[in-house]
Short mmCIF file of C-alpha atoms in Angstrom, two decimals:
data_model
loop_
_atom_site.label_atom_id
_atom_site.label_comp_id
_atom_site.label_asym_id
_atom_site.label_seq_id
_atom_site.Cartn_x
_atom_site.Cartn_y
_atom_site.Cartn_z
CA UNK A 1 78.59 195.98 157.80
CA UNK A 2 77.28 196.14 161.37
CA UNK A 3 78.06 193.23 163.68
CA UNK A 4 75.11 191.72 165.50
CA UNK A 5 75.01 189.24 168.34
CA UNK A 6 73.11 185.97 168.14
CA UNK A 7 71.41 184.47 171.18
CA UNK A 8 70.27 180.83 171.27
CA UNK A 9 66.50 180.55 171.23
CA UNK A 10 65.95 184.16 170.14
CA UNK A 11 64.94 185.39 166.69
CA UNK A 12 67.64 187.15 164.64
CA UNK A 13 67.81 190.89 164.99
CA UNK A 14 66.14 192.81 162.17
CA UNK A 15 67.61 196.17 161.35
CA UNK A 16 65.14 198.98 161.87
CA UNK A 17 62.94 196.95 164.19
CA UNK A 18 61.38 198.81 167.11
CA UNK A 19 61.32 195.68 169.23
CA UNK A 20 63.80 195.47 172.12
CA UNK A 21 66.63 193.01 171.54
CA UNK A 22 66.78 190.23 172.45
CA UNK A 23 63.01 189.80 172.20
CA UNK A 24 61.43 187.17 174.44
CA UNK A 25 60.01 184.36 172.29
CA UNK A 26 56.38 183.38 172.72
CA UNK A 27 56.77 179.71 173.61
CA UNK A 28 53.46 179.34 175.35
CA UNK A 29 55.17 177.73 178.33
CA UNK A 30 53.43 178.57 181.63
CA UNK A 31 56.32 180.32 183.34
CA UNK A 32 55.33 182.09 186.55
CA UNK A 33 56.47 185.66 187.19
CA UNK A 34 58.66 184.50 190.05
CA UNK A 35 61.45 181.94 189.95
CA UNK A 36 62.98 182.70 186.59
CA UNK A 37 64.74 179.34 186.16
CA UNK A 38 65.90 178.91 182.58
CA UNK A 39 65.28 175.29 181.45
CA UNK A 40 68.76 174.54 180.04
CA UNK A 41 70.26 175.66 183.35
CA UNK A 42 68.76 172.60 185.03
CA UNK A 43 69.11 170.23 182.09
CA UNK A 44 65.70 170.48 180.41
CA UNK A 45 64.63 171.46 176.92
CA UNK A 46 64.10 175.10 176.12
CA UNK A 47 60.39 175.94 176.13
CA UNK A 48 59.52 172.97 178.33
CA UNK A 49 57.08 173.86 181.15
CA UNK A 50 58.96 174.14 184.41
CA UNK A 51 56.12 174.66 186.88
CA UNK A 52 52.65 173.27 187.38
CA UNK A 53 49.73 175.71 187.56
CA UNK A 54 49.26 177.09 191.06
CA UNK A 55 46.78 175.35 193.35
CA UNK A 56 43.25 176.66 193.43
CA UNK A 57 42.11 179.01 196.15
CA UNK A 58 40.67 177.70 199.37
CA UNK A 59 37.12 178.16 198.13
CA UNK A 60 37.60 175.39 195.63
CA UNK A 61 37.21 177.49 192.51
CA UNK A 62 39.11 176.28 189.45
CA UNK A 63 40.47 178.56 186.74
CA UNK A 64 38.06 179.24 183.85
CA UNK A 65 37.57 176.51 181.29
CA UNK A 66 38.66 176.75 177.70
CA UNK A 67 42.31 177.15 178.52
CA UNK A 68 42.08 180.79 179.53
CA UNK A 69 43.14 180.51 183.13
CA UNK A 70 43.52 184.27 183.41
CA UNK A 71 42.03 186.58 186.00
CA UNK A 72 39.40 189.09 184.98
CA UNK A 73 40.54 192.27 183.22
CA UNK A 74 40.91 195.30 185.41
CA UNK A 75 37.46 196.54 186.35
CA UNK A 76 35.59 193.67 184.72
CA UNK A 77 34.42 190.13 185.15
CA UNK A 78 35.91 187.08 183.44
CA UNK A 79 32.59 186.29 181.79
CA UNK A 80 30.22 188.14 179.49
CA UNK A 81 27.54 190.30 181.01
CA UNK A 82 23.89 189.37 180.71
CA UNK A 83 21.71 186.56 181.97
CA UNK A 84 21.82 182.99 180.68
CA UNK A 85 19.05 181.73 178.42
CA UNK A 86 15.65 181.91 180.09
CA UNK A 87 14.33 178.78 178.39
CA UNK A 88 15.27 176.65 181.37
CA UNK A 89 18.01 174.78 179.51
CA UNK A 90 21.38 174.96 181.29
CA UNK A 91 23.24 174.95 178.01
CA UNK A 92 22.64 176.51 174.60
CA UNK A 93 20.13 174.64 172.49
CA UNK A 94 21.23 172.90 169.31
CA UNK A 95 23.01 169.76 168.33
CA UNK A 96 25.61 170.00 171.04
CA UNK A 97 24.79 169.23 174.67
CA UNK A 98 27.83 171.06 175.89
CA UNK A 99 28.39 174.74 176.55
CA UNK A 100 30.45 176.48 173.94
CA UNK A 101 33.42 178.35 175.33
CA UNK A 102 33.44 182.02 174.40
CA UNK A 103 36.28 183.92 175.90
CA UNK A 104 35.42 187.48 175.01
CA UNK A 105 31.73 187.73 174.07
CA UNK A 106 29.58 190.73 174.91
CA UNK A 107 25.83 190.44 175.41
CA UNK A 108 24.03 190.06 172.09
CA UNK A 109 27.10 190.56 169.95
CA UNK A 110 29.69 188.50 168.13
CA UNK A 111 32.06 186.50 170.31
CA UNK A 112 34.95 188.12 168.48
CA UNK A 113 36.14 191.67 169.12
CA UNK A 114 34.96 194.20 166.58
CA UNK A 115 37.35 195.69 164.06
CA UNK A 116 39.53 198.29 165.68
CA UNK A 117 39.06 196.93 169.18
CA UNK A 118 41.33 193.91 168.94
CA UNK A 119 42.95 192.93 172.23
CA UNK A 120 46.23 192.51 170.40
CA UNK A 121 48.73 195.37 169.97
CA UNK A 122 48.68 197.30 166.73
CA UNK A 123 51.61 197.31 164.32
CA UNK A 124 54.55 199.25 165.62
CA UNK A 125 53.42 199.23 169.22
CA UNK A 126 54.87 197.31 172.14
CA UNK A 127 54.60 193.53 171.79
CA UNK A 128 53.04 193.42 175.26
CA UNK A 129 49.62 194.88 176.06
CA UNK A 130 49.35 197.53 178.71
CA UNK A 131 47.47 196.87 181.92
CA UNK A 132 43.72 197.20 181.54
CA UNK A 133 43.73 197.15 177.74
CA UNK A 134 43.67 193.40 177.24
CA UNK A 135 41.93 190.35 178.64
CA UNK A 136 45.40 189.02 179.37
CA UNK A 137 47.17 189.98 182.59
CA UNK A 138 49.89 192.58 182.51
CA UNK A 139 53.51 191.52 182.67
CA UNK A 140 54.45 190.27 186.13
CA UNK A 141 51.01 189.02 187.10
CA UNK A 142 50.44 185.32 187.58
CA UNK A 143 48.06 183.75 185.05
CA UNK A 144 46.51 181.68 187.82
CA UNK A 145 44.54 182.62 190.93
CA UNK A 146 46.80 183.34 193.85
CA UNK A 147 46.86 181.06 196.88
CA UNK A 148 43.81 181.62 199.02
CA UNK A 149 41.96 183.68 196.43
CA UNK A 150 39.07 182.81 194.17
CA UNK A 151 38.93 182.98 190.42
CA UNK A 152 35.32 184.16 190.31
CA UNK A 153 33.85 187.19 192.05
CA UNK A 154 30.69 186.52 193.99
CA UNK A 155 27.33 187.72 192.65
CA UNK A 156 28.77 189.18 189.48
CA UNK A 157 28.35 188.54 185.80
CA UNK A 158 25.83 186.09 184.44
CA UNK A 159 25.82 184.00 187.62
CA UNK A 160 23.76 186.59 189.46
CA UNK A 161 20.72 186.23 187.20
CA UNK A 162 18.57 183.31 186.11
CA UNK A 163 18.28 179.86 187.60
CA UNK A 164 21.80 178.63 186.73
CA UNK A 165 23.95 179.56 189.70
CA UNK A 166 27.23 178.49 191.23
CA UNK A 167 26.41 176.10 194.05
CA UNK A 168 28.76 174.58 196.60
CA UNK A 169 26.34 173.56 199.32
CA UNK A 170 24.43 170.58 197.99
CA UNK A 171 25.13 168.50 201.08
CA UNK A 172 25.82 169.29 204.74
CA UNK A 173 29.42 168.20 204.32
CA UNK A 174 30.06 170.16 201.14
CA UNK A 175 33.14 171.77 202.65
CA UNK A 176 35.08 168.53 202.36
CA UNK A 177 34.37 168.41 198.62
CA UNK A 178 36.18 171.63 197.74
CA UNK A 179 39.77 171.43 196.67
CA UNK A 180 41.64 172.39 199.80
CA UNK A 181 45.17 173.67 199.94
CA UNK A 182 46.98 172.35 203.01
CA UNK A 183 50.60 171.90 201.94
CA UNK A 184 53.23 170.39 204.18
CA UNK A 185 56.04 171.85 202.04
CA UNK A 186 55.90 175.62 201.68
CA UNK A 187 58.31 178.19 200.32
CA UNK A 188 61.25 178.84 202.63
CA UNK A 189 61.39 182.45 203.73
CA UNK A 190 64.02 183.82 203.83
CA UNK A 191 65.43 181.80 200.96
CA UNK A 192 69.03 181.99 199.75
CA UNK A 193 69.70 179.49 196.95
CA UNK A 194 73.43 180.26 196.96
CA UNK A 195 73.78 179.33 200.62
CA UNK A 196 71.71 176.19 200.08
CA UNK A 197 73.95 175.21 197.15
CA UNK A 198 77.02 175.64 199.37
CA UNK A 199 75.46 173.45 202.07
CA UNK A 200 74.73 170.71 199.55
CA UNK A 201 78.24 170.91 198.10
CA UNK A 202 79.75 170.56 201.57
CA UNK A 203 77.41 167.62 202.32
CA UNK A 204 78.68 165.72 199.27
CA UNK A 205 82.35 166.76 199.28
CA UNK A 206 85.05 164.52 200.58
CA UNK A 207 84.64 161.09 202.15
CA UNK A 208 81.08 160.10 202.94
CA UNK A 209 77.81 161.98 202.53
CA UNK A 210 75.86 164.09 205.02
CA UNK A 211 72.37 162.80 204.19
CA UNK A 212 70.83 164.76 207.06
CA UNK A 213 72.00 168.06 205.57
CA UNK A 214 70.61 167.09 202.16
CA UNK A 215 67.21 166.29 203.69
CA UNK A 216 67.17 169.47 205.79
CA UNK A 217 67.67 171.58 202.66
CA UNK A 218 65.70 169.84 199.92
CA UNK A 219 62.71 168.55 201.92
CA UNK A 220 62.06 172.06 203.24
CA UNK A 221 62.09 173.83 199.88
CA UNK A 222 59.41 173.87 197.21
CA UNK A 223 60.03 172.39 193.78
CA UNK A 224 60.55 175.87 192.37
CA UNK A 225 63.14 176.71 195.03
CA UNK A 226 64.98 173.42 194.45
CA UNK A 227 65.36 174.37 190.79
CA UNK A 228 66.82 177.72 191.83
CA UNK A 229 69.31 175.87 194.04
CA UNK A 230 70.29 173.66 191.09
CA UNK A 231 71.03 176.74 188.97
CA UNK A 232 73.19 178.27 191.72
CA UNK A 233 75.00 174.94 192.22
CA UNK A 234 75.94 174.79 188.54
CA UNK A 235 76.94 178.46 188.57
CA UNK A 236 79.19 178.08 191.62
CA UNK A 237 80.79 174.71 190.92
CA UNK A 238 80.24 173.97 187.24
CA UNK A 239 78.57 170.69 188.12
CA UNK A 240 75.05 169.34 187.78
CA UNK A 241 73.34 168.97 191.14
CA UNK A 242 71.17 166.02 190.15
CA UNK A 243 74.20 164.14 188.79
CA UNK A 244 76.11 164.75 192.02
CA UNK A 245 73.15 163.60 194.12
CA UNK A 246 72.84 160.43 192.04
CA UNK A 247 76.52 159.66 192.54
CA UNK A 248 76.26 160.07 196.33
CA UNK A 249 72.89 158.45 197.08
CA UNK A 250 71.46 154.98 196.46
CA UNK A 251 68.21 153.04 196.40
CA UNK A 252 64.82 154.54 197.12
CA UNK A 253 66.38 157.55 198.83
CA UNK A 254 68.12 158.41 195.56
CA UNK A 255 64.88 157.93 193.61
CA UNK A 256 63.00 160.16 196.04
CA UNK A 257 65.57 162.98 195.91
CA UNK A 258 65.77 162.87 192.10
CA UNK A 259 61.96 163.09 191.95
CA UNK A 260 62.07 166.11 194.26
CA UNK A 261 64.64 167.80 192.02
CA UNK A 262 62.68 167.24 188.79
CA UNK A 263 60.29 169.98 187.60
CA UNK A 264 56.81 168.67 188.36
CA UNK A 265 55.54 168.75 184.75
CA UNK A 266 58.54 166.66 183.66
CA UNK A 267 58.13 164.35 186.64
CA UNK A 268 54.48 163.67 185.76
CA UNK A 269 55.45 163.23 182.11
CA UNK A 270 58.15 160.69 183.04
CA UNK A 271 55.73 158.76 185.24
CA UNK A 272 53.21 158.55 182.40
CA UNK A 273 55.88 157.65 179.84
CA UNK A 274 57.30 154.87 182.00
CA UNK A 275 53.77 153.60 182.69
CA UNK A 276 53.01 153.05 179.01
CA UNK A 277 56.44 152.17 177.60
CA UNK A 278 57.90 148.70 177.45
CA UNK A 279 55.99 145.52 178.14
CA UNK A 280 52.65 145.99 179.87
CA UNK A 281 50.97 149.12 181.17
CA UNK A 282 50.80 150.50 184.70
CA UNK A 283 47.17 151.61 184.66
CA UNK A 284 47.37 152.80 188.26
CA UNK A 285 49.69 155.64 187.27
CA UNK A 286 47.45 156.67 184.36
CA UNK A 287 44.40 156.68 186.62
CA UNK A 288 46.04 158.53 189.53
CA UNK A 289 47.25 161.31 187.22
CA UNK A 290 44.63 161.79 184.51
CA UNK A 291 41.53 161.08 186.62
CA UNK A 292 42.38 163.62 189.34
CA UNK A 293 44.03 166.69 187.80
CA UNK A 294 42.52 169.87 186.36
CA UNK A 295 42.46 170.91 182.70
CA UNK A 296 45.35 173.33 183.18
CA UNK A 297 47.48 170.73 184.93
CA UNK A 298 46.84 168.09 182.24
CA UNK A 299 47.68 170.58 179.46
CA UNK A 300 50.91 171.47 181.25
CA UNK A 301 51.87 167.79 181.57
CA UNK A 302 50.97 167.15 177.91
CA UNK A 303 53.27 169.99 176.83
CA UNK A 304 56.10 168.66 179.02
CA UNK A 305 55.58 165.16 177.61
CA UNK A 306 55.93 166.41 174.05
CA UNK A 307 58.98 168.54 174.84
CA UNK A 308 60.69 165.69 176.71
CA UNK A 309 59.91 162.68 174.51
CA UNK A 310 59.00 164.33 171.17
CA UNK A 311 55.80 162.30 171.18
CA UNK A 312 52.13 163.05 171.64
CA UNK A 313 50.70 161.82 174.95
CA UNK A 314 47.26 161.14 173.51
CA UNK A 315 48.72 159.06 170.67
CA UNK A 316 50.84 157.06 173.09
CA UNK A 317 47.81 156.42 175.30
CA UNK A 318 45.83 155.20 172.29
CA UNK A 319 48.63 152.86 171.33
CA UNK A 320 48.99 151.31 174.78
CA UNK A 321 45.42 151.04 176.07
CA UNK A 322 42.29 149.53 174.61
CA UNK A 323 38.52 149.38 174.72
CA UNK A 324 36.49 151.66 176.92
CA UNK A 325 39.49 152.40 179.14
CA UNK A 326 41.25 153.91 176.12
CA UNK A 327 38.24 156.14 175.49
CA UNK A 328 38.29 157.29 179.11
CA UNK A 329 42.00 158.12 178.96
CA UNK A 330 41.62 160.03 175.68
CA UNK A 331 38.64 161.98 177.03
CA UNK A 332 40.56 163.03 180.13
CA UNK A 333 43.78 163.75 178.21
CA UNK A 334 41.88 166.19 175.98
CA UNK A 335 41.43 168.43 179.07
CA UNK A 336 38.02 169.67 177.96
CA UNK A 337 36.02 169.31 181.17
CA UNK A 338 33.63 172.16 181.95
CA UNK A 339 35.18 174.01 184.89
CA UNK A 340 32.61 176.77 185.30
CA UNK A 341 31.30 175.29 188.59
CA UNK A 342 27.79 176.36 187.52
CA UNK A 343 25.08 173.92 188.63
CA UNK A 344 21.55 173.15 187.49
CA UNK A 345 19.30 170.72 189.43
CA UNK A 346 17.14 169.91 186.38
CA UNK A 347 20.16 168.87 184.33
CA UNK A 348 21.54 166.87 187.26
CA UNK A 349 18.25 164.95 187.49
CA UNK A 350 18.32 164.27 183.74
CA UNK A 351 21.94 163.07 183.92
CA UNK A 352 21.16 160.79 186.87
CA UNK A 353 18.27 159.25 184.94
CA UNK A 354 20.50 158.86 181.86
CA UNK A 355 23.09 157.00 183.94
CA UNK A 356 20.37 154.79 185.39
CA UNK A 357 19.01 153.93 181.93
CA UNK A 358 22.55 153.32 180.63
CA UNK A 359 23.33 150.87 183.41
CA UNK A 360 20.96 149.30 185.86
CA UNK A 361 17.76 149.59 183.79
CA UNK A 362 19.06 147.84 180.68
CA UNK A 363 20.61 144.58 179.63
CA UNK A 364 24.29 145.35 179.18
CA UNK A 365 25.84 148.75 179.76
CA UNK A 366 26.05 151.90 177.65
CA UNK A 367 29.60 152.86 178.59
CA UNK A 368 29.59 155.96 176.40
CA UNK A 369 26.92 157.65 178.54
CA UNK A 370 29.00 157.18 181.70
CA UNK A 371 32.09 158.43 179.85
CA UNK A 372 30.32 161.52 178.50
CA UNK A 373 28.82 162.63 181.81
CA UNK A 374 31.76 161.82 184.09
CA UNK A 375 34.37 163.40 181.79
CA UNK A 376 32.53 166.56 180.74
CA UNK A 377 30.40 167.88 183.61
CA UNK A 378 32.03 170.16 186.16
CA UNK A 379 32.71 168.90 189.66
CA UNK A 380 29.94 170.83 191.40
CA UNK A 381 27.41 169.60 188.85
CA UNK A 382 28.57 166.01 189.20
CA UNK A 383 28.09 166.14 192.95
CA UNK A 384 24.46 167.06 192.26
CA UNK A 385 24.24 164.14 189.82
CA UNK A 386 25.62 161.72 192.43
CA UNK A 387 23.15 163.00 195.02
CA UNK A 388 20.23 162.65 192.60
CA UNK A 389 21.33 159.12 191.65
CA UNK A 390 21.36 158.19 195.32
CA UNK A 391 17.82 159.57 195.69
CA UNK A 392 16.53 157.66 192.67
CA UNK A 393 18.09 154.28 193.44
CA UNK A 394 18.72 154.26 197.18
CA UNK A 395 22.40 153.45 196.72
CA UNK A 396 25.59 155.28 195.78
CA UNK A 397 26.74 155.57 192.17
CA UNK A 398 29.96 153.77 193.14
CA UNK A 399 27.89 150.62 193.71
CA UNK A 400 26.38 150.97 190.24
CA UNK A 401 29.84 151.34 188.67
CA UNK A 402 31.08 148.25 190.50
CA UNK A 403 28.06 146.27 189.30
CA UNK A 404 28.24 147.43 185.68
CA UNK A 405 31.98 147.54 184.99
CA UNK A 406 35.11 145.57 185.70
CA UNK A 407 38.85 145.87 185.30
CA UNK A 408 40.61 149.10 184.36
CA UNK A 409 37.48 150.96 183.24
CA UNK A 410 35.86 150.28 186.63
CA UNK A 411 38.95 151.58 188.42
CA UNK A 412 39.03 154.65 186.17
CA UNK A 413 35.38 155.61 186.66
CA UNK A 414 35.66 155.00 190.42
CA UNK A 415 38.74 157.24 190.56
CA UNK A 416 36.87 160.05 188.81
CA UNK A 417 33.90 159.75 191.18
CA UNK A 418 35.96 159.45 194.36
CA UNK A 419 38.34 162.29 193.55
CA UNK A 420 35.37 164.55 192.81
CA UNK A 421 33.66 163.61 196.06
CA UNK A 422 36.75 164.03 198.24
CA UNK A 423 40.14 164.29 196.60
CA UNK A 424 42.12 164.11 199.85
CA UNK A 425 40.35 160.87 200.78
CA UNK A 426 41.12 159.47 197.33
CA UNK A 427 44.86 160.10 197.74
CA UNK A 428 44.79 158.77 201.31
CA UNK A 429 43.41 155.51 199.91
CA UNK A 430 46.08 155.51 197.18
CA UNK A 431 48.82 155.97 199.79
CA UNK A 432 47.44 153.12 201.88
CA UNK A 433 47.31 150.89 198.82
CA UNK A 434 50.98 151.62 198.06
CA UNK A 435 52.03 150.41 201.53
CA UNK A 436 49.61 147.65 202.52
CA UNK A 437 50.33 143.97 202.13
CA UNK A 438 53.72 142.42 201.55
CA UNK A 439 56.25 144.89 200.27
CA UNK A 440 55.84 148.53 199.35
CA UNK A 441 55.13 150.04 195.96
CA UNK A 442 57.82 152.66 196.41
CA UNK A 443 57.27 154.24 193.01
CA UNK A 444 53.64 155.05 193.81
CA UNK A 445 54.55 156.17 197.32
CA UNK A 446 57.23 158.56 196.03
CA UNK A 447 54.95 159.98 193.34
CA UNK A 448 52.07 160.61 195.72
CA UNK A 449 54.18 162.21 198.46
CA UNK A 450 56.25 164.40 196.14
CA UNK A 451 53.30 165.67 194.06
CA UNK A 452 50.82 166.26 196.90
CA UNK A 453 53.18 167.71 199.54
CA UNK A 454 52.85 171.23 198.10
CA UNK A 455 49.08 171.02 197.63
CA UNK A 456 46.93 169.12 200.14
CA UNK A 457 49.07 166.70 202.14
CA UNK A 458 47.80 168.16 205.41
CA UNK A 459 44.22 167.23 204.50
CA UNK A 460 45.36 163.84 203.16
CA UNK A 461 46.99 163.08 206.52
CA UNK A 462 43.74 163.87 208.34
CA UNK A 463 41.73 161.67 205.98
CA UNK A 464 44.28 158.86 206.34
CA UNK A 465 44.11 158.88 210.14
CA UNK A 466 40.30 158.99 210.10
CA UNK A 467 39.96 156.11 207.63
CA UNK A 468 42.70 153.72 208.73
CA UNK A 469 43.07 154.41 212.45
CA UNK A 470 46.77 155.25 212.29
CA UNK A 471 48.70 158.27 211.15
CA UNK A 472 50.34 158.43 207.76
CA UNK A 473 53.64 159.01 209.54
CA UNK A 474 53.27 155.74 211.49
CA UNK A 475 52.42 153.88 208.27
CA UNK A 476 55.58 155.22 206.60
CA UNK A 477 57.68 154.35 209.64
CA UNK A 478 56.38 150.80 209.53
CA UNK A 479 57.06 150.32 205.81
CA UNK A 480 60.21 152.36 205.10
CA UNK A 481 63.61 152.76 206.70
CA UNK A 482 66.78 154.81 206.80
CA UNK A 483 67.20 158.16 205.08
CA UNK A 484 64.39 157.27 202.67
CA UNK A 485 61.99 157.16 205.61
CA UNK A 486 63.38 160.38 207.12
CA UNK A 487 62.98 162.28 203.85
CA UNK A 488 59.40 161.06 203.35
CA UNK A 489 58.52 162.12 206.88
CA UNK A 490 60.08 165.55 206.31
CA UNK A 491 58.01 166.00 203.13
CA UNK A 492 54.75 165.26 204.98
CA UNK A 493 55.72 167.63 207.79
CA UNK A 494 56.47 164.95 210.39
CA UNK A 495 60.25 165.09 210.78
#
């Protein structure tokens, strides 16, 4: 009887199978082509997402809606050919007011591939599609737009015909509304995780700890690179890097370093779990995370939450929040926002009028109308809605929200509006809130600095200085001290 090997996490070998052994399981986890950190190597569940989706390109284009997130097939566009309906309606007519996601439709035909032309491999062939034969990217390609690129080609596909067009210039200052990438922590190049692991080991070995060496290594590496260092540290010394760091560091500096060493999806998941577990709820954390992130990011966090805590994030949110705020959280957690970035002025005018009728023109407030429009429309379309609301009423929609709502639901709707208008300004305000007054909310400060340092901290610093008249670095120096302060400054590029 032949002897076969068994690998944890892999299906058992089947005699006569043409598949290579061991075969990579299809976990659905968004692993990037680079990095290659295996979750158990850094102490996390197998199949748990290790990396957040890459930031959008500088033009502010998000990945396609519907969970695809893949670039266009070779030689094609990511959307079906043909013009949109000529009836003047921005969305298909019928009972639903929302566009129906169709990933692979062709003009005038069924949204599903015809028999014999399935994008999936036929029986007996390779389990991976070849390049150009599938709407999925070939092996080795990132499923997200690369840094500085755009997910949509200009003047191609259905956007080039009809009155429904992508629009990013609805106001003179539209450039500030796009999602900018201005990280203060970038990938170290050259990068040698083995050497970094040796430096960290030396910094923690013997009597005392060299905190400066720890900061110089970890604050100048991306989250992905830190995970690579952790794998090398365990390989070289048979010890867990995070455990060693915890034993050597204390206080907020320890909390900051542990946050830096945690895969971002798990870090977000932990923040959300801690916010809704125990007595009371930290609504600020829920708002800062769910009201500002993209569909792909929220799905990644939801998957990490389930893998880490064996619970459903949406169910936990329902159990710990109430009223209209619960509805807002559930709507955002479903990650179903339209992300096409297609705009239509007629629809924007209708939405602005609907918001006006649901709030200022009636006794009481129709919260569901605000929830529907603010949670479903794409960001470019909502900027048109806000502009139209200003034209109709003479004041900003933020004033209407403040007049019509109160408490957590007011804060949630305002967060959605402000992050859509200018996300860097929103996070600058959140950072200021974490440090102003007596004492510092170190948990919020750590979360904001760690999560934004690889995305848009450069733009956040500019917004902070413009709004508050002092630099973010000076604010941190005035509120923090010691190695904690030095590490925060290094993360925002001010060391």
